[in-house]
Amino acid sequence: MSTQVRTERIGDVLAIFIDNPPVNAGSLAVRQGVLEAIETLSSVPSLVAGVLIGAGNTFIAGSDLREFGQPLERPELPAVIAAIETCEKPVVAALHGAALGGGFELALGCDARVGSQNLVVGLPEVTLGMIPGAGGTQRLPRLIGIPAAIEWVCSGKRVPASGALKVGVLDAIADGDLLECAVRFAANMGGKRRLRDMPVTEADTAEIAAAEAAALRQGKGRPQVAAAIEAVKFSATLPVDDALTKERAVFTELRMSNDAFALRHLFFSEREALKHPELRGVDPAEISLVAVIGAGTMGSGIAIAALDGGFRVVLVERDAQALNRGTERIKGHYEAQVSKGKLAKAEADKRTAALESSLEWAVLGQADLVIEAVFEDLAVKQEVFTQVDHFAKPGAILASNTSYLDVDAIAASTSRPADVIGLHFFSPANVMKLVEVVRGRSSSKRAIATGVAVAKRLRKMPVLTGNAFGFIGNRIYAAYRYQCELMLEDGAYPNQIDSALEKFGFAMGPFGVADMSGLDIAWRMRQARAHLRDPEARYVSIPDRLCDMGRLGRKSGAGYYAYETGGRKSVDQVVHQLIDEARSQKGLAAQTLKDEDIVERVLLSMVNEAAHLLSEGVTTRASDVDVVLANGYGFPRWQGGPVFWARRVGLDALNEKMSRLKQVVGPAFKAADLSALLAD
Ligand code: NAI
């Protein structure tokens, strides 16, 4: 008997327990065990039905993803499901916790499904670069119709028990003990009810087309999305066995695709990023009241994130008008959530009621966590932290949302640097997943653990970083942007670079982004750091010239592009001329840069910077770099991240490419040792 499946006879029903802690992931032993149990059910005449149930907290929460990068061992899941379908006695899936991916497909292979209140079901395969491969695309449309199945399969959404019952995916919700209910249900079924024998619900072609268009749009046109749509649709046209074979063939091909490897890499990297062995056993501070200082773009976004996370929040400002604007922005956000039907009015009211605002800094005395989000200016932040130090209670955690500044210099303006950390949120702070938790020289483990715990409570992705200019993300972004500016001098125009990177998968290229955030921020920073510039480095003066001309981006109607009043952007010959002039002043000849050259130079510059960050100890885990870029900088998830890319290229080829880049960039290019970054 399998070590991960056990059976127990309850009356005339065979209860089959899947027991592969912690999440009952589908594994070879699970598949073998279920298969053996079904054989028992078939062969023992006195048994009338079976119940498949998860031991512990959940049904099968998904397949073991590590298996997908390798040849699969038999029995594969379709064979297990086929055995359930062939068995003459009904099998009921008793579902609690999560029934996802292969787990949900197994449940769809049963004759009925009984769920508990806490259940979620879903097919996340497409979000992992594949399609369901064990009949999910064929059995689900027989229950919910093609348009809804397209939505479920392509979005990978998790549907709660009530929703699953409503559309017929569940036959019942257990009103007491799940196993008892399922056993009763199974004993009374009286016969088989195989989904494969049911016809696919007829659907309107317009409705199918709409579901298809929405899925392609949301799925950024990735091949797995198109393949999933096609598979769901052929459930209505192909004989079921042919359709199942075809689905499996597509799954088998896609699970080895670049997208699938990249998405699995991010899945594992994100789980890894949440592990902090150095913080094991450290208790985070108890947080109930969060004070946010500065009610601007970031402060109000952070306040919303904290309210959404269930904290009480006090917003503090020095300027009454700014405080009022910030408070109104937060209230407006919740009103919009209610009017769009995204949040119940009562919940929105509860969250706004948990918000206070104040111009009196004494309120900081009650806060357990203070997050500062004032102007990006060291002197201003130090002045604010001096005040915070004066008012905050002992033991409160003090955090700065600085983008680049030295957290140690900020901490030094307090009498308690051990309590100070960086908490670098991204804009819009209530939406973006990433939070860089910055470890200062003196930050205590308790303070760092609190930063991590708070970010998790806000359902964000905390990544630990050392205290260095720009931390992980902005350091890499600066290298990326610099490389793109060099390419302007080398012969590419902004729209060509933007378009190459947008084709690669970024939602917006670097020059579009620069225009949107305003060119003056980087301009001020270049001026402030001019004395630190490497005199040997190629300095691209194009952005300075644009700023001198008052072209500060969208807000001034022009930047790298020209903007119409409605916001539509267009290529501007003035900018092209300016670039041509800058190039000829340096005596550079315009080269032809192909899209793939542009993308490669960008990736190489990111990889080189990532290797520096690793060797400097700013990041301790190479894969964290990919987590940061995918969650905070719009790096396309299906490309995995620069570290993923570098590992696929391999060390020798990468070193060769890097030395070619060094020739282009010039003597100031500091080539990093890439070996540690590539070690898995
Ligand atoms: P903002 O200009 O929108 O807001 C700053 C707010 O701070 C203003 O409302 C201002 O009245 C207030 N303020 C200034 N000095 C103050 C003081 N002494 N006491 C109390 N309040 C004061 O700026 P934004 O964009 O919200 O940036 C804030 C911080 O967040 C900066 O450190 C920035 O680098 C960082 N950040 C910004 C991101 C962005 O995309 N805007 C992204 C990530 C971090």
XYZ file of C-alpha atoms and ligand atoms in Angstrom:
724
model
C 0.000 0.000 0.000
C 1.208 3.517 -0.762
C 2.691 5.513 2.074
C 0.655 8.551 1.105
C -2.800 7.034 0.776
C -4.747 4.958 3.299
C -8.245 3.564 3.271
C -10.893 2.901 5.873
C -14.176 1.138 5.508
C -17.145 3.164 6.767
C -20.259 0.993 6.459
C -20.381 -0.021 2.798
C -18.280 2.923 1.664
C -14.524 2.966 1.204
C -13.008 6.222 2.456
C -9.731 6.936 0.684
C -7.483 9.360 2.563
C -4.756 11.235 0.685
C -2.064 11.931 3.221
C 0.907 13.820 1.810
C 1.527 16.706 4.207
C 1.607 19.660 4.236
C -0.726 20.277 1.261
C -1.373 16.763 -0.050
C 0.440 17.673 -3.262
C -0.257 15.168 -5.997
C 2.799 12.925 -6.237
C 3.677 9.559 -7.685
C 2.895 7.843 -4.366
C -0.459 9.626 -4.152
C -1.370 8.574 -7.686
C -0.305 4.983 -7.071
C -2.175 4.879 -3.764
C -5.436 6.208 -5.202
C -5.185 3.743 -8.063
C -4.721 0.823 -5.661
C -7.616 2.016 -3.505
C -9.902 2.196 -6.550
C -8.890 -1.376 -7.418
C -9.894 -2.403 -3.900
C -13.203 -0.594 -4.264
C -13.877 -2.426 -7.541
C -12.860 -5.826 -6.306
C -14.568 -6.000 -2.908
C -18.198 -6.899 -3.661
C -19.639 -5.572 -0.387
C -18.381 -2.032 -1.018
C -20.950 0.161 -2.787
C -19.095 3.459 -3.247
C -15.890 5.366 -2.504
C -15.075 8.761 -0.981
C -11.859 10.515 -1.819
C -10.771 12.932 0.892
C -7.636 14.771 2.023
C -6.151 13.990 5.411
C -5.178 17.136 7.331
C -6.266 20.627 6.378
C -6.871 20.261 2.712
C -7.687 18.184 -0.322
C -4.922 18.190 -2.990
C -3.775 21.819 -3.153
C -1.921 21.211 -6.418
C 0.549 18.958 -8.119
C 4.169 18.746 -7.117
C 5.519 21.409 -9.459
C 9.011 19.994 -9.387
C 7.708 17.000 -11.313
C 6.709 19.175 -14.245
C 10.255 19.995 -15.303
C 11.079 16.290 -15.661
C 9.667 13.242 -17.411
C 6.517 12.184 -15.533
C 6.448 8.812 -13.816
C 3.540 6.434 -14.275
C 0.784 6.166 -13.330
C 0.071 9.676 -14.565
C -3.011 11.499 -13.323
C -5.245 10.790 -16.365
C -4.789 7.062 -15.749
C -5.946 7.473 -12.141
C -8.981 9.458 -13.258
C -9.722 6.887 -15.959
C -9.690 4.172 -13.275
C -12.221 6.121 -11.196
C -14.424 6.538 -14.256
C -14.127 2.908 -15.245
C -14.864 1.664 -11.738
C -18.500 0.645 -11.693
C -19.114 2.091 -8.242
C -19.559 5.817 -7.693
C -16.719 7.797 -6.137
C -17.445 11.081 -4.369
C -14.792 13.754 -3.853
C -15.010 15.245 -0.363
C -13.303 18.613 -0.669
C -11.970 20.949 1.988
C -9.228 23.559 2.021
C -7.924 23.803 -1.529
C -8.663 21.599 -4.524
C -6.439 23.161 -7.133
C -4.877 22.092 -10.402
C -4.508 18.336 -10.582
C -6.436 18.103 -7.296
C -9.440 19.789 -8.840
C -9.117 17.686 -12.001
C -9.161 14.557 -9.856
C -12.331 15.842 -8.191
C -13.888 16.467 -11.613
C -13.078 12.871 -12.481
C -15.258 11.706 -9.577
C -19.000 11.148 -9.827
C -19.938 13.931 -7.431
C -18.337 16.622 -5.292
C -19.239 17.589 -1.748
C -17.395 20.590 -0.356
C -16.862 22.206 2.998
C -17.509 25.897 3.608
C -13.804 26.771 3.559
C -13.123 25.233 0.159
C -11.539 26.948 -2.833
C -11.277 25.305 -6.232
C -9.453 26.380 -9.363
C -7.155 25.520 -12.221
C -3.964 27.621 -11.935
C -2.025 25.794 -14.695
C -2.229 28.656 -17.191
C -0.620 31.001 -14.666
C 2.225 28.489 -14.568
C 2.703 28.432 -18.336
C 0.737 25.227 -19.048
C -2.836 24.119 -19.520
C -4.638 21.591 -17.316
C -3.561 18.179 -18.540
C -5.861 15.742 -16.786
C -9.209 16.621 -18.279
C -9.820 19.978 -16.577
C -10.488 21.707 -19.892
C -12.899 18.933 -20.918
C -14.888 18.148 -17.778
C -15.338 21.702 -16.476
C -17.233 22.985 -19.581
C -19.661 20.081 -19.129
C -20.612 21.619 -15.801
C -20.382 25.349 -16.341
C -20.386 25.884 -20.118
C -17.651 27.087 -22.426
C -17.570 30.864 -21.694
C -17.271 30.363 -17.929
C -14.774 27.534 -18.369
C -12.594 29.800 -20.522
C -12.630 32.352 -17.731
C -11.842 29.841 -14.981
C -9.076 28.096 -16.901
C -7.392 31.181 -18.346
C -7.474 33.310 -15.195
C -6.596 30.490 -12.820
C -9.038 32.102 -10.375
C -9.846 30.463 -7.066
C -13.550 29.998 -6.578
C -14.972 29.614 -3.067
C -17.424 26.865 -2.094
C -20.510 29.058 -2.409
C -19.554 30.096 -5.962
C -18.733 26.523 -6.930
C -22.096 25.301 -5.609
C -23.972 28.004 -7.492
C -22.594 26.922 -10.888
C -22.936 23.216 -10.180
C -19.260 22.367 -9.679
C -20.219 21.190 -6.194
C -23.231 18.945 -5.689
C -23.544 19.917 -2.060
C -21.899 21.823 0.745
C -21.450 19.730 3.874
C -23.691 20.901 6.703
C -21.707 19.033 9.314
C -18.709 16.739 9.249
C -17.439 16.604 5.657
C -16.515 12.938 5.656
C -19.849 11.875 7.152
C -21.775 13.948 4.612
C -19.755 12.612 1.722
C -20.136 9.009 2.877
C -23.890 9.475 3.160
C -24.000 11.123 -0.253
C -21.937 8.319 -1.803
C -24.005 5.548 -0.229
C -27.174 7.094 -1.682
C -25.876 7.874 -5.152
C -27.180 4.683 -6.655
C -24.975 4.792 -9.740
C -22.257 6.486 -11.731
C -22.524 10.099 -12.868
C -19.481 10.616 -15.049
C -18.910 14.107 -16.398
C -17.348 12.675 -19.542
C -20.760 11.264 -20.523
C -22.500 14.626 -20.215
C -22.896 16.939 -23.201
C -21.166 20.331 -23.100
C -23.704 23.042 -22.292
C -24.647 24.964 -25.437
C -23.402 28.530 -25.510
C -23.961 31.572 -27.587
C -21.076 32.227 -30.045
C -20.978 35.909 -29.119
C -20.617 34.984 -25.467
C -17.776 32.595 -26.264
C -16.049 35.220 -28.381
C -16.320 37.758 -25.569
C -14.868 35.335 -23.011
C -12.082 34.508 -25.429
C -11.207 38.136 -26.111
C -11.189 38.982 -22.406
C -8.969 35.999 -21.598
C -6.472 36.833 -24.347
C -6.329 40.439 -23.218
C -5.775 39.562 -19.573
C -3.364 36.784 -20.449
C -1.238 39.113 -22.586
C -1.682 36.784 -25.542
C 0.619 34.099 -24.126
C 0.562 30.756 -25.986
C -0.785 28.862 -22.972
C -3.816 31.158 -22.878
C -4.594 30.592 -26.544
C -4.029 26.852 -26.113
C -6.345 26.734 -23.088
C -9.092 28.522 -24.989
C -8.758 26.119 -27.887
C -8.843 23.115 -25.568
C -11.987 24.313 -23.792
C -13.627 24.920 -27.151
C -12.847 21.510 -28.620
C -14.662 19.919 -25.688
C -17.798 20.695 -27.689
C -16.616 19.327 -31.028
C -14.297 16.350 -30.478
C -15.240 12.930 -29.108
C -14.273 12.994 -25.445
C -11.424 10.480 -25.669
C -9.833 12.316 -28.586
C -10.250 15.592 -26.753
C -8.605 14.219 -23.597
C -5.677 12.874 -25.625
C -5.270 16.158 -27.403
C -5.426 18.160 -24.162
C -2.749 15.909 -22.663
C -0.494 16.362 -25.684
C -0.716 20.156 -25.443
C -0.073 20.007 -21.685
C 2.950 17.749 -22.202
C 4.427 20.139 -24.715
C 3.700 23.321 -22.765
C 5.017 22.109 -19.428
C 8.487 22.097 -21.005
C 8.088 25.558 -22.600
C 10.177 28.571 -21.658
C 7.135 30.261 -20.116
C 6.490 27.231 -17.919
C 10.078 27.034 -16.687
C 10.125 30.793 -16.089
C 6.829 30.829 -14.190
C 7.813 27.814 -12.088
C 11.110 29.536 -11.322
C 9.219 32.575 -10.045
C 6.800 30.412 -8.097
C 9.689 28.756 -6.239
C 11.672 31.988 -5.942
C 8.716 33.759 -4.355
C 8.327 30.984 -1.816
C 12.059 31.075 -1.133
C 11.981 34.868 -0.688
C 9.584 34.423 2.225
C 12.028 32.191 4.101
C 14.377 33.933 6.490
C 16.385 31.432 8.483
C 18.182 34.272 10.264
C 14.859 35.483 11.675
C 13.722 32.092 12.938
C 12.533 32.335 16.516
C 12.443 36.141 16.450
C 9.087 37.546 17.528
C 7.907 40.530 15.510
C 6.466 43.478 17.416
C 2.693 43.441 17.918
C 1.245 46.029 15.598
C -2.176 47.508 15.875
C -1.808 51.235 15.139
C 0.301 52.329 12.147
C 1.263 55.987 11.766
C 2.037 57.138 8.226
C 3.905 60.421 7.909
C 3.386 62.295 4.652
C 0.022 62.172 2.897
C 1.319 62.366 -0.672
C 1.225 59.719 -3.385
C 3.004 57.092 -1.349
C 1.734 57.983 2.120
C -1.899 57.730 1.080
C -1.272 54.488 -0.818
C 0.524 52.976 2.183
C -2.326 54.087 4.447
C -4.833 52.278 2.190
C -2.662 49.151 2.169
C -2.489 49.234 5.978
C -6.255 49.762 6.327
C -6.849 46.882 3.907
C -4.550 44.796 6.077
C -6.799 45.422 9.067
C -4.617 47.953 10.906
C -5.766 51.203 12.451
C -3.980 54.080 10.743
C -3.155 57.634 11.656
C -1.988 59.860 8.818
C 0.334 62.673 9.898
C 1.427 65.745 7.922
C 2.988 69.124 8.441
C 0.714 70.723 5.878
C -3.058 70.943 6.470
C -3.921 71.091 2.786
C -1.780 68.058 1.957
C -3.361 66.183 4.864
C -6.799 67.023 3.630
C -5.972 65.999 0.070
C -4.488 62.706 1.264
C -7.464 61.917 3.494
C -9.888 62.706 0.685
C -7.899 60.502 -1.675
C -8.200 57.580 0.707
C -11.924 58.100 1.238
C -12.405 58.521 -2.521
C -10.599 55.250 -3.078
C -13.015 53.381 -0.814
C -16.052 55.093 -2.340
C -14.849 53.995 -5.778
C -14.314 50.448 -4.515
C -17.917 50.374 -3.320
C -19.371 51.885 -6.479
C -17.426 49.421 -8.636
C -18.832 46.609 -6.509
C -15.375 45.532 -5.354
C -16.022 46.093 -1.665
C -19.149 45.955 0.488
C -20.212 49.327 1.859
C -20.050 48.110 5.445
C -16.461 46.945 4.973
C -15.452 50.219 3.290
C -17.027 52.132 6.181
C -15.138 50.010 8.664
C -11.852 50.758 6.945
C -12.412 54.500 6.661
C -13.491 54.532 10.306
C -10.118 53.006 11.207
C -8.400 56.067 9.700
C -7.507 59.193 11.629
C -5.539 62.163 10.402
C -3.572 64.663 12.374
C -1.223 67.613 12.220
C -0.225 66.939 15.827
C 2.880 64.805 16.027
C 2.076 63.793 19.575
C -0.264 61.158 18.098
C 2.872 59.244 17.122
C 3.123 58.301 20.792
C 0.394 55.706 20.322
C 1.734 54.097 17.158
C 3.358 50.655 17.169
C 4.807 51.226 13.702
C 5.663 54.531 12.065
C 6.142 54.643 8.281
C 7.655 57.822 6.933
C 6.824 58.847 3.337
C 7.884 62.493 3.088
C 10.015 64.105 0.358
C 13.030 62.168 -0.868
C 15.562 64.448 0.813
C 17.948 63.242 3.482
C 17.852 66.460 5.531
C 14.028 66.472 5.526
C 13.876 62.800 6.501
C 16.436 63.260 9.271
C 14.461 66.162 10.673
C 11.298 64.033 10.582
C 13.031 61.115 12.331
C 14.325 63.438 15.048
C 10.700 64.342 15.725
C 9.589 60.733 15.506
C 12.270 59.780 18.022
C 10.956 62.434 20.355
C 7.329 61.334 20.222
C 7.282 57.607 19.456
C 6.894 55.184 22.342
C 9.791 52.918 23.311
C 9.857 49.759 21.208
C 7.903 51.212 18.300
C 9.291 50.230 14.903
C 10.329 53.181 12.770
C 10.426 52.739 9.008
C 11.310 54.920 6.049
C 9.815 54.495 2.590
C 12.897 56.028 0.998
C 13.660 54.978 -2.574
C 17.424 55.520 -2.527
C 18.610 57.203 0.643
C 20.928 55.781 3.277
C 18.809 54.139 5.973
C 21.767 54.276 8.408
C 22.029 58.043 7.994
C 18.300 58.304 8.679
C 18.557 55.978 11.703
C 21.463 58.038 13.042
C 19.114 60.959 13.609
C 17.315 58.922 16.277
C 18.475 57.655 19.647
C 17.306 54.124 18.678
C 18.805 53.016 15.363
C 18.079 49.357 16.232
C 14.353 50.077 15.769
C 14.813 51.680 12.345
C 14.381 49.867 9.002
C 13.457 50.735 5.448
C 10.076 49.666 4.108
C 10.214 50.478 0.432
C 6.752 50.285 -1.087
C 6.038 50.744 -4.792
C 3.503 52.956 -6.466
C 0.526 52.554 -6.227
C 1.344 51.213 -2.783
C -2.048 49.603 -2.232
C -1.712 47.636 -5.471
C 1.941 46.772 -6.031
C 3.007 43.530 -4.404
C 6.638 44.257 -3.645
C 8.005 45.685 -0.405
C 11.760 45.881 0.031
C 12.525 45.463 3.717
C 15.807 47.287 4.196
C 18.202 46.055 6.820
C 20.224 48.951 8.235
C 23.613 48.431 9.910
C 22.018 48.617 13.367
C 18.513 47.294 12.595
C 17.512 44.684 15.168
C 16.176 41.307 14.097
C 12.926 42.225 15.816
C 12.576 45.342 13.662
C 13.341 43.397 10.468
C 10.998 40.567 11.437
C 8.289 43.160 12.058
C 8.815 44.665 8.598
C 8.481 41.227 7.032
C 5.425 40.312 9.121
C 3.635 43.573 8.357
C 4.304 43.223 4.623
C 2.900 39.686 4.735
C -0.162 40.871 6.595
C -0.670 43.422 3.817
C -0.530 40.431 1.427
C 2.606 41.763 -0.129
C 5.843 40.152 -1.170
C 8.582 41.239 1.237
C 12.157 40.934 -0.023
C 15.019 41.561 2.369
C 17.729 43.856 1.110
C 20.875 45.434 2.467
C 21.220 49.171 2.819
C 22.834 50.355 -0.412
C 21.949 53.125 -2.841
C 18.666 52.092 -4.519
C 18.570 48.775 -2.602
C 17.951 45.904 -5.032
C 15.277 47.186 -7.384
C 16.274 50.767 -8.059
C 19.947 49.777 -8.422
C 19.001 47.386 -11.184
C 16.525 49.806 -12.680
C 19.237 52.505 -12.797
C 21.567 50.142 -14.673
C 18.708 49.299 -17.044
C 17.845 52.919 -17.707
C 21.496 53.864 -18.216
C 21.899 51.079 -20.769
C 18.830 52.357 -22.635
C 20.231 55.902 -22.624
C 23.495 54.582 -24.053
C 21.519 52.921 -26.816
C 20.066 56.339 -27.744
C 23.603 57.500 -28.432
C 24.386 54.274 -30.230
C 21.641 54.644 -32.786
C 18.213 53.672 -31.428
C 15.409 56.156 -30.822
C 13.211 56.086 -27.699
C 10.209 54.586 -29.492
C 12.335 51.778 -30.931
C 13.765 50.893 -27.525
C 10.374 51.143 -25.849
C 8.753 49.022 -28.506
C 11.447 46.309 -28.330
C 11.011 46.057 -24.570
C 7.238 46.141 -24.800
C 7.386 43.249 -27.253
C 9.567 41.448 -24.738
C 6.726 41.916 -22.278
C 7.182 45.097 -20.233
C 3.892 46.984 -20.068
C 5.772 50.177 -20.899
C 9.302 50.842 -22.104
C 11.769 52.912 -20.045
C 11.236 56.191 -21.914
C 7.467 55.938 -21.647
C 7.947 55.260 -17.934
C 10.357 58.194 -17.562
C 7.847 60.533 -19.202
C 5.109 59.252 -16.947
C 7.006 59.653 -13.676
C 8.605 62.952 -14.721
C 12.164 63.502 -15.924
C 12.946 65.973 -13.168
C 13.240 63.364 -10.392
C 16.201 61.633 -12.041
C 17.556 65.027 -13.120
C 17.680 66.275 -9.535
C 19.310 63.043 -8.475
C 21.974 63.297 -11.175
C 22.777 66.793 -10.013
C 22.945 65.735 -6.363
C 25.251 62.837 -7.171
C 27.358 64.508 -9.851
C 30.433 64.453 -7.593
C 30.200 60.645 -7.348
C 30.213 60.087 -11.098
C 32.966 57.968 -12.574
C 34.887 60.388 -14.829
C 35.607 57.506 -17.222
C 31.937 56.597 -17.641
C 30.056 57.610 -20.782
C 27.730 60.344 -19.621
C 24.584 60.628 -21.696
C 23.469 64.238 -21.630
C 20.228 63.705 -23.608
C 17.930 63.600 -20.551
C 19.555 66.763 -19.133
C 19.020 68.547 -22.434
C 15.353 67.556 -22.446
C 14.956 68.904 -18.918
C 16.766 72.139 -19.874
C 14.157 72.549 -22.613
C 11.384 72.157 -20.030
C 10.446 68.749 -21.419
C 9.783 67.065 -18.082
C 7.509 64.328 -19.407
C 3.758 63.927 -19.574
C 3.050 66.584 -16.966
C 4.697 69.261 -19.152
C 3.183 67.955 -22.393
C 6.540 66.734 -23.715
C 9.500 64.605 -22.753
C 10.976 61.805 -24.822
C 7.668 61.955 -26.673
C 5.162 64.704 -27.453
C 1.750 64.503 -25.743
C -1.590 65.744 -26.975
C -4.034 67.287 -24.533
C -5.875 63.976 -24.255
C -2.597 62.297 -23.256
C -1.940 60.489 -26.556
C 1.774 60.244 -27.167
C 3.610 60.592 -30.453
C 7.162 60.458 -31.713
C 8.754 63.905 -31.734
C 11.324 64.760 -34.424
C 12.764 67.447 -32.142
C 13.900 64.672 -29.808
C 15.358 62.659 -32.658
C 17.332 65.692 -33.801
C 18.590 66.287 -30.300
C 19.712 62.660 -30.074
C 21.436 62.840 -33.484
C 23.279 65.967 -32.362
C 24.350 64.427 -29.077
C 25.669 61.405 -30.959
C 27.639 63.395 -33.511
C 29.091 65.679 -30.845
C 30.669 62.594 -29.338
C 31.831 61.422 -32.745
C 29.736 58.249 -32.505
C 28.391 56.601 -35.643
C 24.742 55.482 -35.617
C 24.495 51.700 -35.576
C 21.477 49.621 -36.422
C 20.190 48.026 -33.255
C 17.780 45.178 -33.760
C 15.037 44.498 -31.224
C 16.876 41.447 -29.930
C 20.114 43.470 -29.487
C 18.200 45.991 -27.409
C 16.624 43.352 -25.204
C 19.914 41.529 -24.772
C 21.797 44.663 -23.741
C 19.092 45.432 -21.202
C 19.178 41.928 -19.758
C 22.974 41.846 -19.635
C 23.138 45.144 -17.784
C 20.562 43.895 -15.262
C 22.425 40.631 -14.796
C 25.738 42.401 -14.255
C 24.202 44.679 -11.628
C 22.512 41.710 -9.963
C 25.881 39.958 -9.684
C 27.336 43.068 -8.038
C 24.430 43.182 -5.574
C 25.049 39.557 -4.688
C 28.781 39.966 -4.215
C 28.226 43.086 -2.089
C 25.739 41.207 0.073
C 22.907 43.666 -0.705
C 20.974 40.602 -1.683
C 21.821 37.228 -0.238
C 19.814 35.201 -2.729
C 20.147 35.611 -6.490
C 16.544 34.604 -7.093
C 15.347 37.531 -4.936
C 16.404 39.805 -7.792
C 13.847 38.160 -10.082
C 11.195 38.400 -7.379
C 11.885 42.122 -7.028
C 11.761 42.796 -10.763
C 8.632 40.753 -11.396
C 6.704 42.196 -8.443
C 7.852 45.809 -8.456
C 9.113 46.741 -11.916
C 6.780 45.136 -14.429
C 9.327 42.580 -15.604
C 7.182 40.080 -17.556
C 6.590 37.090 -15.313
C 6.709 34.642 -18.216
C 10.296 35.728 -18.873
C 11.221 34.708 -15.312
C 13.618 37.562 -14.564
C 17.208 38.445 -15.454
C 18.700 35.750 -13.223
C 16.477 33.094 -14.783
C 17.529 34.322 -18.221
C 21.216 34.314 -17.289
C 21.002 30.739 -16.015
C 19.406 29.614 -19.257
C 22.121 31.303 -21.309
C 24.846 29.629 -19.238
C 28.105 30.969 -17.843
C 30.384 30.701 -20.875
C 27.999 32.241 -23.352
C 27.087 34.907 -20.827
C 30.715 35.876 -20.198
C 31.246 36.201 -23.898
C 28.183 38.400 -24.323
C 29.268 40.454 -21.323
C 32.700 41.150 -22.796
C 31.051 42.367 -25.995
C 28.864 44.670 -23.892
C 31.935 46.002 -22.121
C 33.385 47.019 -25.479
C 30.234 48.951 -26.307
C 29.792 50.603 -22.930
C 33.440 51.518 -22.487
C 36.049 51.324 -19.753
C 33.660 52.315 -16.976
C 31.730 49.067 -17.362
C 32.503 47.108 -14.203
C 32.075 43.491 -15.154
C 30.986 41.436 -12.154
C 31.894 37.827 -11.440
C 28.802 35.987 -12.636
C 29.521 32.530 -11.265
C 27.774 32.945 -7.890
C 24.703 34.397 -9.573
C 24.442 31.420 -11.852
C 24.886 28.825 -9.133
C 21.401 27.491 -8.354
P 4.814 63.344 -2.431
O 5.494 64.621 -2.782
O 3.627 62.914 -3.184
O 4.404 63.359 -0.893
C 5.232 63.764 0.133
C 4.370 64.298 1.251
O 5.182 64.490 2.377
C 3.724 65.642 0.939
O 2.330 65.531 1.161
C 4.364 66.597 1.927
O 3.453 67.606 2.395
C 4.763 65.663 3.030
N 5.892 66.173 3.798
C 7.026 66.730 3.353
N 7.813 67.078 4.367
C 7.178 66.723 5.475
C 7.474 66.819 6.841
N 8.596 67.388 7.245
N 6.596 66.354 7.721
C 5.444 65.784 7.299
N 5.086 65.668 6.038
C 5.942 66.139 5.128
O 5.968 62.229 -2.495
P 5.835 60.662 -2.742
O 5.930 60.398 -4.183
O 4.680 60.164 -1.978
O 7.187 60.125 -2.100
C 7.369 59.997 -0.698
C 8.522 59.068 -0.428
O 8.261 57.821 -1.032
C 9.858 59.518 -0.996
O 10.883 59.124 -0.106
C 9.961 58.744 -2.282
O 11.291 58.541 -2.713
C 9.335 57.427 -1.869
N 8.810 56.632 -2.948
C 8.111 57.176 -3.976
C 7.615 56.388 -5.002
C 6.805 56.981 -6.097
O 6.585 56.284 -7.115
N 6.325 58.203 -5.982
C 7.860 54.935 -5.019
C 8.546 54.441 -3.859
C 9.014 55.274 -2.885
